[in-house]
Each structure stands twice: as structure tokens, then as C-alpha cells.
């Protein structure tokens, strides 16, 4: 009997233990928190990570699209590549191209009620320059900093609503860079720390934009409310709720169950909002509206002109001709992205140059390789010359499925003309390190998109730590290209600027340094009950203020 | 028992020291560079100057030994550094997310125990009959189903098709049902099979044959002998399931947009956020050591024949 009692006792204890665990856990059940508002007046969007502290002057973890919701620039970049007034009503540039004088709007207030004026501009520019080393990648801040170092005031209050920015050199893309989402945007001086150093943190996110922050719950959501005192067209929805959804498939589910109203952003693996296959499915779904933006940046492969065998221009040209990019666009990009014929889309400023695209012509590719002495022995799969095999490494981030698919297609197409491609899929950071060291045959590289293209991107071609610099190093005219880039950035003569861009871009095109693949676009998916949805002028500007539920 | 517990708790200190050194070394042996990851996240071109500035800012320009000593000194005072990515104190962030994961893992463990015990017993007692076939079939199916796939199937059925349960986010109890089911499925099925097979093994033991030969009733044989001997392995399995559940939490938290530690840790790994990874691994080590201790104490509590080491001394 004793054993039976013990067995029963043990079972009872086990159940007791289970019950205790369960009760303890139930008591720890998170209390029902104050739920964010719902309904017709709440536009719901989603993002894959937290918004950060909404600091206008800093980078990660602050998300660019969300900084753009709260803070505004002096001038705004437009889809046609020109800049338009925003917080500055008008501006003038001195004849030497070094001084930019802005007349500010007089009807703008920060959401804390303080006026936006020349003093606020100066305080913000000073705050940015206080940490100029963080912004060294941006030539505008370098120009302002250099001006300061040479004893000039980078930002001067002319009168209450007039401010002057002084550069060291006549740097023509200054206006484009003032339109960037960061760092030159404006926080209420009252929200700055006492010493004005915003890099150490801000008191609260107070801007002049169409939205103001209500609350941000880490890893759950950020809630913004319409800025009722906004100087421009007010947001159409009263609230904007940004749910944090890290997984692309979970985002698809959220859309289908009505948890979010719109999917907007890049498509595809990585930072994409949803996969290309999901987007393809939505294209034919009734009641759902889908759209693809104009080209925003270019997805390309850079060919190393300094390394064997791509140091031979005929080999580079043959490679460009041998890849069927139409098929790539159709089968890998599912026609969501459009085929790119040139390094920059002709819609970018100074880029409509009428360059002749490299088509798909396997015969011509083979003829070029034969001409260069690369022959295919009977029964051999790859070409050889002087006992050396025609082989090169194509390097990519191994966990990026889209890059991997493209790499495999390129490998397959080049095999057909006798070129061996070794795929080197690595960790993302290792791949970046390779771009800096130049240890690649071909490597993926995207242009930076509007408003950085083309000026910031070509500017980076002079910097040794860039894949583009490394890829171009074997060109006989590399020094001339770099010189032209240096000149184009500070040229004040529009005609000369066009000539220089013509020279730079057509030379790179003729020399077959890049294999443009597709023009990257943003995608948009929403129900047909959502009105006012359209694309922003740049990759990271999402015009959520015009959208509302019917 | 008290001495035993104290001894085990003191043992945590050298374990954590060793783990921290190993983790610190391994993380820095990799090819990647957190400064590069930081610039990539910030959309800043990785020029030499930018990299140098980022490395200096993150303290990565100092020698390895100095980095470790600095980290250890601060960690001893509860300061695990600042996240490279979020720029917030690591411990503060981890303690923000940890309770959410503990809640999911705890409920999943409770569900595993509550369901697997009766299912395993029924399956064993009704061997080769319909309940056994059903239970084994379901267990086989459940063990073979990857967590992420089950998560999406559950969402498709209960959120998209039936509209009964929310597919994501944190809110009331309804938000927890699908993630808990997703997380516990694997351990539930494994546990059910474990209980069934242990019971069946015991049922074919010589002592059971002897008990039957002595003319004891079947219920008495099962209650007295089989059940007693079959429950101990379940306790051992709980320790292992805790590990599985924390692993499963990573996936479930991503699919169900649950703001837990698993999701936070995955993004830290992806971004090479060393301070977060170090603190995360130490906390997980502590949880595992404590879980094992709890299992050992559970043994002694459930079966008084088992005495813990400390008491013997």
C-alpha cells in the first residue's frame, strides 16, 4: 500500500507543481495596456524596427522615414531632380557660389508653439557642426565646417526670417544635400539639450512637420498625431500608427487581417517590406491596389578593371553582352523592378545622355572573347588563353536570397559563353570589406538613389574605400575621371557641369565597368478604400500625410 | 539541501566568468566589424574616416585585453554597456524584453506539462488502440512540423480564415494563444512520446511481470509501479524543454511580432551588437543553470528517495 500512496503522492505533487507554475505565470500576465486608437481616422503602417528617439541630427537607430514625418528641410527634393521651397520660401546664391541666403516662411511654428525663424536654423546648423565628424560623409557639412575653420560663420542670422549659410568652396549640390532627411533638419531649440549638443540626445522630438509624436512603445508601435498647426496641407488622417513588425511574412498576414492599411517601401529580401512573390500575388488580388514607383536607385554589378581577367575591356564587354537581363528581370525580379541600361536612370539629373545600352547578344560576346584570344577547346566547358582559364569571382552577401539568385543566373549565362564564375557568398560585413579592399572580380553595388545620385555617388568613386574606386582602378583614364568628378562638384557653370557629367558617365559606360541590372523602386500595396496614396520623391520619404481611409 | 543550493549558486560565478571570456573571444574572432554594421545601418558610406570614428566611438580601437577588462569591470557593477545600435543601456533593454519572453516560454512549458502527461499515459495504456494511434500520429506530425511553419498555419486558420484570434502584437490573453501553441508544440509532442515510451518500457520490466505474477490488479500495477518510475525522466526533460522553448521563442516572436528578448537578440546578432550579445548569453546561461538547479530540487521534492549531494556531506 505504501508504494501506491507514494505513487499517488508523486503524481499529485507533479500536478501541484504544474498548477503553481501556471498560476504564477497567469499572475504575471501583462496588464492590458492602453491600446492605441483604432478606426477610420487612424492610418496604420508598419516598419521592421523601432523608430529610435526621433533625433533629427543622428543616424541609426533613428529611422529616416520617421524623421521625415516630424522634421522638415529648408528645401525639398522633387521627383524631377530639382529642389523646391519648403521651410525656405526662396533663396539666392552669391556669384562666387559660396553663400546661400534663405528667406524663411514666416507662418511656421514648431509643435511646441515656438516660432521657426533664422535663429532656430542657426541653432540647428551649429548643433550639426558640433559633431561634424559624424557627418563627414556628407560634403555639405564638410564645406560648412571648413568655412568655420577658416574663420567664417557657417550660419548667420541676417534678420528674423533670413539666414545665410557660408560654404568653403562653391559646392553646387549644397541645395540637394540640404533636402536630405538628415542631418540638416530642424528641431525646436527648446527641445535641444542645454549645451546644444543634440548628439548626446534631445529632450523631445519637436519639429515643424505634418505629424507630432504621441508615444512610442518599444518593439510594439509608435503613435503620431496630426499637427493641427501645420503651415502646409494638413495630414488627412488624425492619427498615424506605425506598428513594429520585423518579419516580411508577418507583414503580409497583418495586411490580410486588416491590422495594417498600407505596405510601402522596397520589396524583396533584406530591408524589403514584403517579398517579391507576395507583391506579385497582390497584383491580381481583387480589392487591393498595387503600384511601383519610378526608378529610385540602380542595382548593378561592378567589374574589377584591375584584376585578371576583367582587366581586359573585351572581356568586360563580352560579360555585359552575355547576360540576359530581360530574363533576369522577368524571372528573378518578377517584373517588379525594371531593367537598367545605364548606371544611373536617365531620369536622374544630368543623366539623360542617350548612351547606347549593352543588349543581350551571345554571339557578339563569343566573338569578342575569340578576338581577345580566349578560345574554347573541343569538349571544354570554359575558355582558356596561354594556359589560363577564363574564371572570375562574383562576390555577394550570402544571406541575401535575391543577390544569390541574380548571381546564379549570371553564372549560368556566362557559362554558356565559356566564362567560369565562382560564386563567393559571404557574410554581409565581409562582403563590404571586400568592396573596400578590391578583392573581387565582380561585386554587387547599388547606387544611393535620389537625391544622392549622381553627385554624391560619383564623388565617392574617388574614395579608395569604395567598390567603385577599386573597380575603376585599372582604367587608363582613372585620374582624368577623378579630376572631372572633383571639378563637377564645385563647378558653378551649368554647361560645364553637363559636359563633365557626360564625360564621366559615358566613359564608365564605354569602358564597361558596370553591369546595370535593374532600377530599384518602391512598391505600394493597399486596399481600394485607402485614398491619397502616392510615391515620395526619394526612397525614404513616405507621404503618409496625404493618405486616408474612405 | 540548503548547502547544496548555495554551492550550486556559487558555482554560477566561475561559469559566468568562463562563458563571458569565451563569448568575448569568439565574437571578436569573426570577420565582421560592428563599426561597419553600424555605418551600414545608418546609411553612411564606410569611408576610412567614418570607420575610424565609429570604431573609436564604440571602443573597438583598444586592445582586446583592455576591452575585456573594461567590460568585466563594468559588468561586475551591473553595467553591461551601451548597445551599439540603439545607444541605450544593454541591461535596461534586456530587462525590458525578458519578461515578455519568460511569459511566453513559461506558459508554453505549463501547457507542455499539462497536456503531455495525460496524453502520454493514455497512449501507453491504450497501446495499439485508437487513442494510441491518434496520439502517436499527432505527436509524429507535431515533432516533424517546423515552428515557423506551424506558426503560419495557425495564423492562416485562426486569424485569416476564422478570424478568431489576433495574428500578432501584444495585448490581452488572446494575443498569446497562437504563439504559445506554436512554441509548445514541439516539446509537447516530444514529451508525450517520452512518457509513452517510458511507461511502456516499465510495463515490460521484470518487476512488473513479477507484480502481475503476484496477482496484483492491473490498476495497481500501473499506479504503484509503472507511474512511479515513469515520472522521473519527465522532470529531466523539463530542463531540456526550457532550452527548446527559449530557442523557439526567437521564431515565434518574429512571426507574431511579439516584443520579446529572442527577437531583440536576433537583431543584435545580425547587427553585430557585441554588448547585447554578451549580456544576452550571460543571462541565458544564468537561466539554464538555475533551471537545472530547479530540476534537481524538483527531483528531490517529487521523490524523497533522491537525496541531493549537499545533504550527504
mmCIF file of N, CA and C in Angstrom, chain B residues 172-233:
data_model
loop_
_atom_site.group_PDB
_atom_site.id
_atom_site.type_symbol
_atom_site.label_atom_id
_atom_site.label_comp_id
_atom_site.label_asym_id
_atom_site.label_seq_id
_atom_site.Cartn_x
_atom_site.Cartn_y
_atom_site.Cartn_z
ATOM 1 N N UNK B 172 -4.160 41.451 -24.938
ATOM 2 C CA UNK B 172 -4.724 40.600 -23.895
ATOM 3 C C UNK B 172 -4.280 39.158 -24.059
ATOM 4 N N UNK B 173 -5.001 38.252 -23.362
ATOM 5 C CA UNK B 173 -4.646 36.831 -23.391
ATOM 6 C C UNK B 173 -4.793 36.254 -24.798
ATOM 7 N N UNK B 174 -5.736 36.793 -25.582
ATOM 8 C CA UNK B 174 -5.976 36.254 -26.930
ATOM 9 C C UNK B 174 -4.728 36.344 -27.803
ATOM 10 N N UNK B 175 -3.922 37.382 -27.560
ATOM 11 C CA UNK B 175 -2.709 37.548 -28.372
ATOM 12 C C UNK B 175 -1.665 36.476 -28.087
ATOM 13 N N UNK B 176 -1.849 35.777 -26.941
ATOM 14 C CA UNK B 176 -0.797 34.832 -26.548
ATOM 15 C C UNK B 176 -1.072 33.410 -27.003
ATOM 16 N N UNK B 177 -2.318 33.148 -27.375
ATOM 17 C CA UNK B 177 -2.689 31.749 -27.657
ATOM 18 C C UNK B 177 -1.867 31.161 -28.810
ATOM 19 N N UNK B 178 -1.838 31.848 -29.940
ATOM 20 C CA UNK B 178 -1.133 31.287 -31.097
ATOM 21 C C UNK B 178 0.379 31.160 -30.863
ATOM 22 N N UNK B 179 1.037 32.196 -30.327
ATOM 23 C CA UNK B 179 2.475 31.984 -30.078
ATOM 24 C C UNK B 179 2.759 30.849 -29.098
ATOM 25 N N UNK B 180 1.913 30.717 -28.080
ATOM 26 C CA UNK B 180 2.153 29.650 -27.097
ATOM 27 C C UNK B 180 1.976 28.282 -27.756
ATOM 28 N N UNK B 181 0.930 28.150 -28.567
ATOM 29 C CA UNK B 181 0.729 26.877 -29.263
ATOM 30 C C UNK B 181 1.909 26.566 -30.167
ATOM 31 N N UNK B 182 2.373 27.598 -30.882
ATOM 32 C CA UNK B 182 3.499 27.402 -31.799
ATOM 33 C C UNK B 182 4.743 26.951 -31.053
ATOM 34 N N UNK B 183 4.997 27.622 -29.944
ATOM 35 C CA UNK B 183 6.223 27.325 -29.205
ATOM 36 C C UNK B 183 6.167 25.970 -28.514
ATOM 37 N N UNK B 184 4.987 25.602 -27.975
ATOM 38 C CA UNK B 184 4.947 24.399 -27.143
ATOM 39 C C UNK B 184 4.758 23.130 -27.962
ATOM 40 N N UNK B 185 4.357 23.243 -29.207
ATOM 41 C CA UNK B 185 4.016 22.059 -29.992
ATOM 42 C C UNK B 185 5.131 21.004 -29.973
ATOM 43 N N UNK B 186 6.342 21.454 -30.262
ATOM 44 C CA UNK B 186 7.462 20.517 -30.364
ATOM 45 C C UNK B 186 7.699 19.805 -29.023
ATOM 46 N N UNK B 187 7.832 20.582 -27.928
ATOM 47 C CA UNK B 187 8.116 19.948 -26.634
ATOM 48 C C UNK B 187 6.938 19.097 -26.179
ATOM 49 N N UNK B 188 5.742 19.539 -26.476
ATOM 50 C CA UNK B 188 4.550 18.784 -26.096
ATOM 51 C C UNK B 188 4.580 17.395 -26.740
ATOM 52 N N UNK B 189 4.889 17.371 -28.020
ATOM 53 C CA UNK B 189 4.893 16.097 -28.737
ATOM 54 C C UNK B 189 6.041 15.212 -28.268
ATOM 55 N N UNK B 190 7.206 15.830 -28.052
ATOM 56 C CA UNK B 190 8.355 15.034 -27.600
ATOM 57 C C UNK B 190 8.049 14.439 -26.223
ATOM 58 N N UNK B 191 7.492 15.265 -25.360
ATOM 59 C CA UNK B 191 7.196 14.827 -24.003
ATOM 60 C C UNK B 191 6.163 13.709 -23.976
ATOM 61 N N UNK B 192 5.156 13.847 -24.824
ATOM 62 C CA UNK B 192 4.116 12.819 -24.889
ATOM 63 C C UNK B 192 4.743 11.479 -25.280
ATOM 64 N N UNK B 193 5.594 11.512 -26.283
ATOM 65 C CA UNK B 193 6.244 10.278 -26.735
ATOM 66 C C UNK B 193 7.179 9.727 -25.655
ATOM 67 N N UNK B 194 7.837 10.658 -24.955
ATOM 68 C CA UNK B 194 8.752 10.225 -23.896
ATOM 69 C C UNK B 194 7.989 9.504 -22.788
ATOM 70 N N UNK B 195 6.877 10.099 -22.361
ATOM 71 C CA UNK B 195 6.087 9.492 -21.279
ATOM 72 C C UNK B 195 5.548 8.137 -21.737
ATOM 73 N N UNK B 196 5.070 8.107 -22.983
ATOM 74 C CA UNK B 196 4.529 6.844 -23.501
ATOM 75 C C UNK B 196 5.611 5.761 -23.505
ATOM 76 N N UNK B 197 6.766 6.096 -24.079
ATOM 77 C CA UNK B 197 7.782 5.051 -24.205
ATOM 78 C C UNK B 197 8.340 4.643 -22.851
ATOM 79 N N UNK B 198 8.484 5.594 -21.933
ATOM 80 C CA UNK B 198 8.996 5.247 -20.606
ATOM 81 C C UNK B 198 8.008 4.332 -19.892
ATOM 82 N N UNK B 199 6.736 4.684 -20.014
ATOM 83 C CA UNK B 199 5.727 3.851 -19.351
ATOM 84 C C UNK B 199 5.717 2.449 -19.956
ATOM 85 N N UNK B 200 5.823 2.383 -21.278
ATOM 86 C CA UNK B 200 5.797 1.066 -21.918
ATOM 87 C C UNK B 200 7.018 0.243 -21.523
ATOM 88 N N UNK B 201 8.180 0.924 -21.445
ATOM 89 C CA UNK B 201 9.391 0.220 -21.019
ATOM 90 C C UNK B 201 9.182 -0.392 -19.631
ATOM 91 N N UNK B 202 8.658 0.455 -18.768
ATOM 92 C CA UNK B 202 8.451 -0.010 -17.399
ATOM 93 C C UNK B 202 7.426 -1.139 -17.346
ATOM 94 N N UNK B 203 6.431 -1.056 -18.219
ATOM 95 C CA UNK B 203 5.375 -2.065 -18.200
ATOM 96 C C UNK B 203 5.912 -3.438 -18.611
ATOM 97 N N UNK B 204 7.021 -3.419 -19.331
ATOM 98 C CA UNK B 204 7.596 -4.703 -19.740
ATOM 99 C C UNK B 204 8.779 -5.111 -18.859
ATOM 100 N N UNK B 205 8.959 -4.394 -17.764
ATOM 101 C CA UNK B 205 10.088 -4.718 -16.880
ATOM 102 C C UNK B 205 9.782 -5.997 -16.104
ATOM 103 N N UNK B 206 10.850 -6.553 -15.570
ATOM 104 C CA UNK B 206 10.680 -7.808 -14.828
ATOM 105 C C UNK B 206 9.870 -7.597 -13.559
ATOM 106 N N UNK B 207 10.116 -6.406 -12.932
ATOM 107 C CA UNK B 207 9.404 -6.192 -11.659
ATOM 108 C C UNK B 207 7.896 -6.088 -11.888
ATOM 109 N N UNK B 208 7.491 -5.623 -13.093
ATOM 110 C CA UNK B 208 6.063 -5.547 -13.390
ATOM 111 C C UNK B 208 5.520 -6.965 -13.630
ATOM 112 N N UNK B 209 6.333 -7.749 -14.330
ATOM 113 C CA UNK B 209 5.940 -9.135 -14.585
ATOM 114 C C UNK B 209 5.759 -9.874 -13.249
ATOM 115 N N UNK B 210 6.701 -9.561 -12.337
ATOM 116 C CA UNK B 210 6.653 -10.191 -11.015
ATOM 117 C C UNK B 210 5.403 -9.734 -10.254
ATOM 118 N N UNK B 211 5.133 -8.436 -10.369
ATOM 119 C CA UNK B 211 3.949 -7.902 -9.675
ATOM 120 C C UNK B 211 2.683 -8.567 -10.202
ATOM 121 N N UNK B 212 2.654 -8.730 -11.540
ATOM 122 C CA UNK B 212 1.475 -9.377 -12.141
ATOM 123 C C UNK B 212 1.395 -10.839 -11.671
ATOM 124 N N UNK B 213 2.554 -11.491 -11.597
ATOM 125 C CA UNK B 213 2.600 -12.895 -11.172
ATOM 126 C C UNK B 213 2.108 -13.045 -9.731
ATOM 127 N N UNK B 214 2.346 -11.922 -8.986
ATOM 128 C CA UNK B 214 1.865 -11.949 -7.599
ATOM 129 C C UNK B 214 0.364 -11.764 -7.532
ATOM 130 N N UNK B 215 -0.257 -11.523 -8.666
ATOM 131 C CA UNK B 215 -1.717 -11.442 -8.721
ATOM 132 C C UNK B 215 -2.277 -10.059 -8.445
ATOM 133 N N UNK B 216 -1.386 -9.010 -8.574
ATOM 134 C CA UNK B 216 -1.900 -7.644 -8.340
ATOM 135 C C UNK B 216 -2.807 -7.231 -9.492
ATOM 136 N N UNK B 217 -3.764 -6.371 -9.198
ATOM 137 C CA UNK B 217 -4.675 -5.924 -10.256
ATOM 138 C C UNK B 217 -3.901 -5.009 -11.213
ATOM 139 N N UNK B 218 -4.418 -4.858 -12.448
ATOM 140 C CA UNK B 218 -3.733 -4.065 -13.470
ATOM 141 C C UNK B 218 -3.595 -2.602 -13.021
ATOM 142 N N UNK B 219 -4.670 -2.067 -12.413
ATOM 143 C CA UNK B 219 -4.615 -0.663 -11.981
ATOM 144 C C UNK B 219 -3.568 -0.489 -10.886
ATOM 145 N N UNK B 220 -3.456 -1.466 -10.076
ATOM 146 C CA UNK B 220 -2.465 -1.399 -9.004
ATOM 147 C C UNK B 220 -1.050 -1.459 -9.572
ATOM 148 N N UNK B 221 -0.866 -2.294 -10.605
ATOM 149 C CA UNK B 221 0.461 -2.404 -11.232
ATOM 150 C C UNK B 221 0.847 -1.068 -11.853
ATOM 151 N N UNK B 222 -0.104 -0.513 -12.581
ATOM 152 C CA UNK B 222 0.194 0.760 -13.257
ATOM 153 C C UNK B 222 0.404 1.870 -12.235
ATOM 154 N N UNK B 223 -0.514 1.973 -11.303
ATOM 155 C CA UNK B 223 -0.446 3.054 -10.322
ATOM 156 C C UNK B 223 0.780 2.938 -9.427
ATOM 157 N N UNK B 224 1.000 1.738 -8.925
ATOM 158 C CA UNK B 224 2.070 1.547 -7.947
ATOM 159 C C UNK B 224 3.455 1.596 -8.591
ATOM 160 N N UNK B 225 3.581 0.859 -9.645
ATOM 161 C CA UNK B 225 4.930 0.634 -10.161
ATOM 162 C C UNK B 225 5.284 1.458 -11.395
ATOM 163 N N UNK B 226 4.435 1.345 -12.403
ATOM 164 C CA UNK B 226 4.798 1.955 -13.689
ATOM 165 C C UNK B 226 4.858 3.480 -13.590
ATOM 166 N N UNK B 227 3.799 4.065 -13.046
ATOM 167 C CA UNK B 227 3.717 5.528 -12.992
ATOM 168 C C UNK B 227 4.861 6.102 -12.161
ATOM 169 N N UNK B 228 5.096 5.478 -11.016
ATOM 170 C CA UNK B 228 6.169 5.958 -10.135
ATOM 171 C C UNK B 228 7.483 6.088 -10.881
ATOM 172 N N UNK B 229 7.797 5.057 -11.628
ATOM 173 C CA UNK B 229 9.100 5.035 -12.291
ATOM 174 C C UNK B 229 9.132 5.815 -13.593
ATOM 175 N N UNK B 230 7.966 6.191 -14.082
ATOM 176 C CA UNK B 230 7.946 6.878 -15.385
ATOM 177 C C UNK B 230 8.013 8.394 -15.262
ATOM 178 N N UNK B 231 7.776 8.893 -14.063
ATOM 179 C CA UNK B 231 7.687 10.361 -13.948
ATOM 180 C C UNK B 231 9.038 11.059 -13.819
ATOM 181 N N UNK B 232 10.008 10.329 -13.293
ATOM 182 C CA UNK B 232 11.313 10.970 -13.079
ATOM 183 C C UNK B 232 11.923 11.514 -14.392
ATOM 184 N N UNK B 233 11.926 10.733 -15.482
ATOM 185 C CA UNK B 233 12.515 11.272 -16.730
ATOM 186 C C UNK B 233 11.813 12.532 -17.233
#
